[in-house]
CSV table of C-alpha atoms in Angstrom, one decimal:
chain,number,residue,atom,x,y,z
A,249,GLU,CA,14.8,123.4,-59.4
A,250,VAL,CA,11.7,123.5,-61.6
A,251,GLN,CA,11.8,120.3,-63.7
A,252,LEU,CA,9.7,118.1,-65.9
A,253,VAL,CA,10.8,114.5,-66.7
A,254,GLU,CA,9.0,112.5,-69.4
A,255,SER,CA,9.1,108.7,-69.7
A,256,GLY,CA,7.3,105.9,-71.4
A,257,GLY,CA,8.4,106.4,-75.0
A,258,GLY,CA,9.5,103.5,-77.2
A,259,LEU,CA,8.9,101.5,-80.3
A,260,VAL,CA,5.3,100.3,-80.9
A,261,GLN,CA,3.5,98.7,-83.8
A,262,PRO,CA,0.8,100.5,-85.8
A,263,GLY,CA,-2.5,100.1,-83.9
A,264,GLY,CA,-0.7,99.7,-80.6
A,265,SER,CA,-0.9,101.7,-77.4
A,266,LEU,CA,1.6,103.6,-75.2
A,267,ARG,CA,1.3,105.6,-72.0
A,268,LEU,CA,3.6,108.6,-71.5
A,269,SER,CA,4.2,110.0,-68.1
A,270,CYS,CA,5.6,113.3,-67.0
A,271,ALA,CA,6.9,113.9,-63.4
A,272,ALA,CA,7.0,117.4,-62.2
A,273,SER,CA,9.1,118.9,-59.4
A,274,GLY,CA,10.1,122.2,-58.0
A,275,PHE,CA,6.7,123.9,-58.3
A,276,THR,CA,3.1,123.6,-57.1
A,277,PHE,CA,2.0,121.2,-59.8
A,278,SER,CA,-1.7,121.5,-59.0
A,279,SER,CA,-1.7,125.2,-59.8
A,280,TYR,CA,-0.9,124.9,-63.5
A,281,TRP,CA,-2.4,123.7,-66.7
A,282,MET,CA,-0.2,121.1,-68.4
A,283,SER,CA,0.3,120.4,-72.1
A,284,TRP,CA,1.9,117.8,-74.4
A,285,VAL,CA,3.6,119.0,-77.5
A,286,ARG,CA,5.2,116.8,-80.1
A,287,GLN,CA,7.7,117.2,-82.9
A,288,ALA,CA,8.0,114.7,-85.7
A,289,PRO,CA,11.5,114.0,-87.1
A,290,GLY,CA,12.8,117.1,-88.9
A,291,LYS,CA,9.4,118.9,-88.5
A,292,GLY,CA,8.0,121.7,-86.4
A,293,LEU,CA,6.2,121.7,-83.1
A,294,GLU,CA,2.6,120.6,-82.8
A,295,TRP,CA,0.4,121.0,-79.7
A,296,VAL,CA,-1.3,117.7,-78.8
A,297,ALA,CA,-3.4,118.2,-75.7
A,298,ASN,CA,-3.7,120.1,-72.4
A,299,ILE,CA,-5.4,119.7,-69.1
A,300,LYS,CA,-6.7,122.2,-66.5
A,301,GLN,CA,-5.3,122.3,-62.9
A,302,ASP,CA,-8.0,120.0,-61.5
A,303,GLY,CA,-8.5,117.9,-64.6
A,304,SER,CA,-12.0,119.3,-65.2
A,305,GLU,CA,-11.1,120.7,-68.7
A,306,LYS,CA,-9.2,118.8,-71.4
A,307,LYS,CA,-8.5,119.9,-75.0
A,308,SER,CA,-6.7,118.2,-77.8
A,309,VAL,CA,-5.8,118.6,-81.5
A,310,ASP,CA,-8.3,117.1,-83.9
A,311,SER,CA,-5.8,114.6,-85.3
A,312,VAL,CA,-5.6,112.7,-81.9
A,313,LYS,CA,-9.2,113.1,-80.7
A,314,GLY,CA,-10.7,109.7,-79.9
A,315,ARG,CA,-7.3,108.1,-79.8
A,316,PHE,CA,-5.3,110.0,-77.2
A,317,SER,CA,-6.3,110.9,-73.7
A,318,ILE,CA,-4.6,113.3,-71.2
A,319,SER,CA,-5.0,112.9,-67.5
A,320,ARG,CA,-3.2,114.0,-64.3
A,321,ASP,CA,-2.6,112.9,-60.7
A,322,ASN,CA,-2.0,115.9,-58.6
A,323,ALA,CA,-1.1,113.7,-55.6
A,324,LYS,CA,1.8,112.3,-57.7
A,325,ASN,CA,2.7,115.5,-59.4
A,326,SER,CA,2.3,113.8,-62.7
A,327,VAL,CA,0.5,114.2,-66.1
A,328,TYR,CA,-0.1,111.4,-68.5
A,329,LEU,CA,-0.8,110.9,-72.2
A,330,GLN,CA,-2.6,107.6,-73.1
A,331,MET,CA,-2.1,106.9,-76.8
A,332,ASN,CA,-4.2,104.3,-78.5
A,333,SER,CA,-4.6,103.2,-82.1
A,334,LEU,CA,-1.1,104.6,-82.9
A,335,ARG,CA,-0.2,105.5,-86.5
A,336,ALA,CA,3.1,106.0,-88.2
A,337,GLU,CA,2.4,109.8,-88.3
A,338,ASP,CA,2.3,109.8,-84.5
A,339,THR,CA,6.1,109.1,-84.5
A,340,ALA,CA,7.7,112.1,-82.7
A,341,VAL,CA,9.4,113.4,-79.7
A,342,TYR,CA,6.8,114.2,-77.1
A,343,TYR,CA,7.4,117.1,-74.7
A,344,CYS,CA,5.6,117.7,-71.5
A,345,THR,CA,5.2,121.5,-70.8
A,346,ARG,CA,3.9,123.7,-68.0
A,347,ASP,CA,1.3,125.6,-69.8
A,348,ARG,CA,0.5,129.1,-68.4
A,349,ILE,CA,-1.9,129.6,-71.4
A,350,ALA,CA,-3.2,132.9,-72.6
A,351,ARG,CA,-0.8,135.6,-71.6
A,352,TYR,CA,2.3,133.6,-70.4
A,353,GLY,CA,2.9,130.7,-72.8
A,354,MET,CA,4.6,127.3,-72.0
A,355,ASP,CA,7.4,128.3,-69.7
A,356,VAL,CA,8.8,125.0,-68.6
A,357,TRP,CA,9.6,122.0,-71.0
A,358,GLY,CA,10.8,118.5,-70.3
A,359,GLN,CA,13.6,116.9,-72.3
A,360,GLY,CA,11.2,114.9,-74.4
A,361,THR,CA,10.5,111.2,-74.9
A,362,THR,CA,10.6,109.5,-78.3
A,363,VAL,CA,7.7,107.5,-79.7
A,364,THR,CA,8.3,105.5,-82.8
A,365,VAL,CA,5.4,103.8,-84.5
A,366,SER,CA,6.6,101.2,-87.0
A,367,SER,CA,6.2,97.5,-87.9
B,1,GLN,CA,0.1,123.3,-93.1
B,2,SER,CA,0.6,125.4,-90.0
B,3,VAL,CA,-2.1,127.9,-88.9
B,4,LEU,CA,0.6,130.4,-88.2
B,5,THR,CA,3.0,131.2,-91.1
B,6,GLN,CA,6.7,131.9,-90.6
B,7,PRO,CA,9.5,132.2,-93.2
B,8,PRO,CA,11.5,128.9,-93.4
B,9,SER,CA,14.8,130.7,-92.9
B,10,VAL,CA,16.5,134.0,-92.2
B,11,SER,CA,20.2,134.7,-92.0
B,12,GLY,CA,22.5,137.5,-91.0
B,13,ALA,CA,26.1,138.4,-90.2
B,14,PRO,CA,27.2,138.7,-86.6
B,15,GLY,CA,26.1,141.9,-85.1
B,16,GLN,CA,23.3,142.4,-87.6
B,17,ARG,CA,19.6,142.6,-86.8
B,18,VAL,CA,17.2,140.0,-88.2
B,19,THR,CA,13.4,139.8,-87.9
B,20,ILE,CA,11.1,136.8,-88.1
B,21,SER,CA,7.4,137.3,-89.0
B,22,CYS,CA,4.5,135.2,-87.8
B,23,THR,CA,1.3,135.7,-89.8
B,24,GLY,CA,-2.0,134.5,-88.5
B,25,SER,CA,-5.7,135.3,-89.0
B,26,SER,CA,-8.8,136.7,-87.4
B,27,SER,CA,-9.3,133.5,-85.3
B,28,ASN,CA,-5.9,133.6,-83.6
B,29,ILE,CA,-3.6,136.6,-83.5
B,30,GLY,CA,-6.2,138.9,-85.0
B,31,ALA,CA,-8.7,137.9,-82.3
B,32,GLY,CA,-6.4,139.4,-79.7
B,33,TYR,CA,-4.7,136.3,-78.4
B,34,ASP,CA,-1.2,136.8,-77.2
B,35,VAL,CA,1.8,135.5,-79.2
B,36,HIS,CA,4.7,133.6,-77.6
B,37,TRP,CA,8.1,132.8,-79.1
B,38,TYR,CA,10.3,129.8,-78.5
B,39,GLN,CA,13.9,129.1,-79.3
B,40,GLN,CA,15.1,125.5,-80.0
B,41,LEU,CA,18.8,125.0,-80.2
B,42,PRO,CA,20.0,122.0,-82.1
B,43,GLY,CA,19.2,118.7,-80.3
B,44,THR,CA,17.5,120.4,-77.4
B,45,ALA,CA,14.0,121.1,-76.1
B,46,PRO,CA,12.3,124.4,-77.0
B,47,LYS,CA,12.7,127.3,-74.5
B,48,LEU,CA,10.3,130.2,-73.9
B,49,LEU,CA,11.9,133.3,-75.4
B,50,ILE,CA,9.1,135.9,-75.5
B,51,TYR,CA,5.7,135.7,-73.8
B,52,GLY,CA,2.7,137.9,-74.0
B,53,ASN,CA,3.8,139.4,-77.4
B,54,SER,CA,6.8,141.4,-76.0
B,55,ASN,CA,7.9,140.2,-72.6
B,56,ARG,CA,11.2,138.5,-71.9
B,57,PRO,CA,11.4,135.8,-69.2
B,58,SER,CA,14.2,136.3,-66.7
B,59,GLY,CA,17.6,135.4,-68.2
B,60,VAL,CA,16.7,136.1,-71.9
B,61,PRO,CA,19.0,138.8,-73.3
B,62,ASP,CA,17.4,142.1,-74.3
B,63,ARG,CA,18.7,141.5,-77.8
B,64,PHE,CA,15.5,139.6,-78.3
B,65,SER,CA,12.3,141.6,-78.7
B,66,GLY,CA,8.8,140.9,-79.8
B,67,SER,CA,5.9,142.8,-81.2
B,68,LYS,CA,2.3,142.3,-82.4
B,69,SER,CA,0.1,144.2,-84.8
B,70,GLY,CA,-3.2,143.1,-86.4
B,71,THR,CA,-3.0,139.5,-87.5
B,72,SER,CA,0.8,139.3,-87.3
B,73,ALA,CA,3.6,139.3,-84.8
B,74,SER,CA,7.4,139.6,-85.1
B,75,LEU,CA,10.5,138.5,-83.3
B,76,ALA,CA,13.6,140.7,-83.7
B,77,ILE,CA,17.2,139.7,-82.8
B,78,SER,CA,19.6,142.5,-82.7
B,79,GLY,CA,23.4,142.2,-82.4
B,80,LEU,CA,23.2,138.7,-83.9
B,81,GLN,CA,25.5,136.2,-82.3
B,82,ALA,CA,26.7,132.7,-83.3
B,83,GLU,CA,24.8,131.2,-80.3
B,84,ASP,CA,21.6,132.5,-81.8
B,85,GLU,CA,21.7,129.9,-84.5
B,86,ALA,CA,18.5,127.9,-83.8
B,87,ASP,CA,14.9,127.3,-84.8
B,88,TYR,CA,12.3,129.8,-83.7
B,89,TYR,CA,8.6,129.2,-83.3
B,90,CYS,CA,5.7,131.5,-82.6
B,91,GLN,CA,2.6,130.2,-80.8
B,92,SER,CA,-0.8,131.5,-80.0
B,93,TYR,CA,-4.4,130.3,-79.4
B,94,ASP,CA,-7.0,129.7,-82.1
B,95,SER,CA,-10.7,130.0,-81.3
B,96,SER,CA,-11.8,128.1,-84.4
B,97,LEU,CA,-9.6,125.1,-83.5
B,98,SER,CA,-10.2,125.6,-79.7
B,99,GLY,CA,-6.6,125.0,-79.0
B,100,CYS,CA,-3.0,126.1,-79.1
B,101,VAL,CA,-1.3,126.6,-82.5
B,102,PHE,CA,2.4,126.9,-83.4
B,103,GLY,CA,4.0,128.6,-86.3
B,104,SER,CA,5.8,126.6,-89.0
B,105,GLY,CA,9.2,127.5,-87.6
B,106,THR,CA,12.1,129.6,-88.8
B,107,LYS,CA,15.7,128.5,-88.9
B,108,VAL,CA,18.1,131.4,-88.1
B,109,THR,CA,21.6,131.1,-89.6
B,110,VAL,CA,24.5,133.3,-88.6
B,111,LEU,CA,26.8,133.8,-91.6
């Protein structure tokens, strides 16, 4: 079964850091781009960042540039999101997705992990 | 403010047909980038509903259809059913932002 399982969410103070992990199974992880998408409480979806199959290309939304970093370990079938200098507005459910970009969209989604930034 | 604009809500009676618009610009949909649609049932993760403007993944009923023209795209749901009550999002790529963009989302209510 194709599956993505996120972990690492929690409560963190403003200015703090958190590292999200996403474990993939059921498909050849190293063949796909991967993305993180977030959803603030009661709000819509926002793409956060994505990473190419071999990690050589990374892109992110302007609001997280310089604070968040995406990485992957193909040997562990995992993708990560390192989040630093967290702000209240980063509070959201963070989803890991298999991103087939361009023509095919994000065809596999994890269940999400919740990040709450509050003092 | 989302780059792709959708109506906040649409509604219809069971069996009716509803459409959801997704309006972009020359840097995303109008530039030729494909549009994808996602369905998010209450309390669950989004699910890919339509990819590449008009293609359905395996398992998606043919009641759902997508189209694209110019700087806009549309999702149509025919034969509306109670289980279609959900939030729907369009998504594309924006060359000015160099990244993925989502629509603002549309809540579909079955009357």
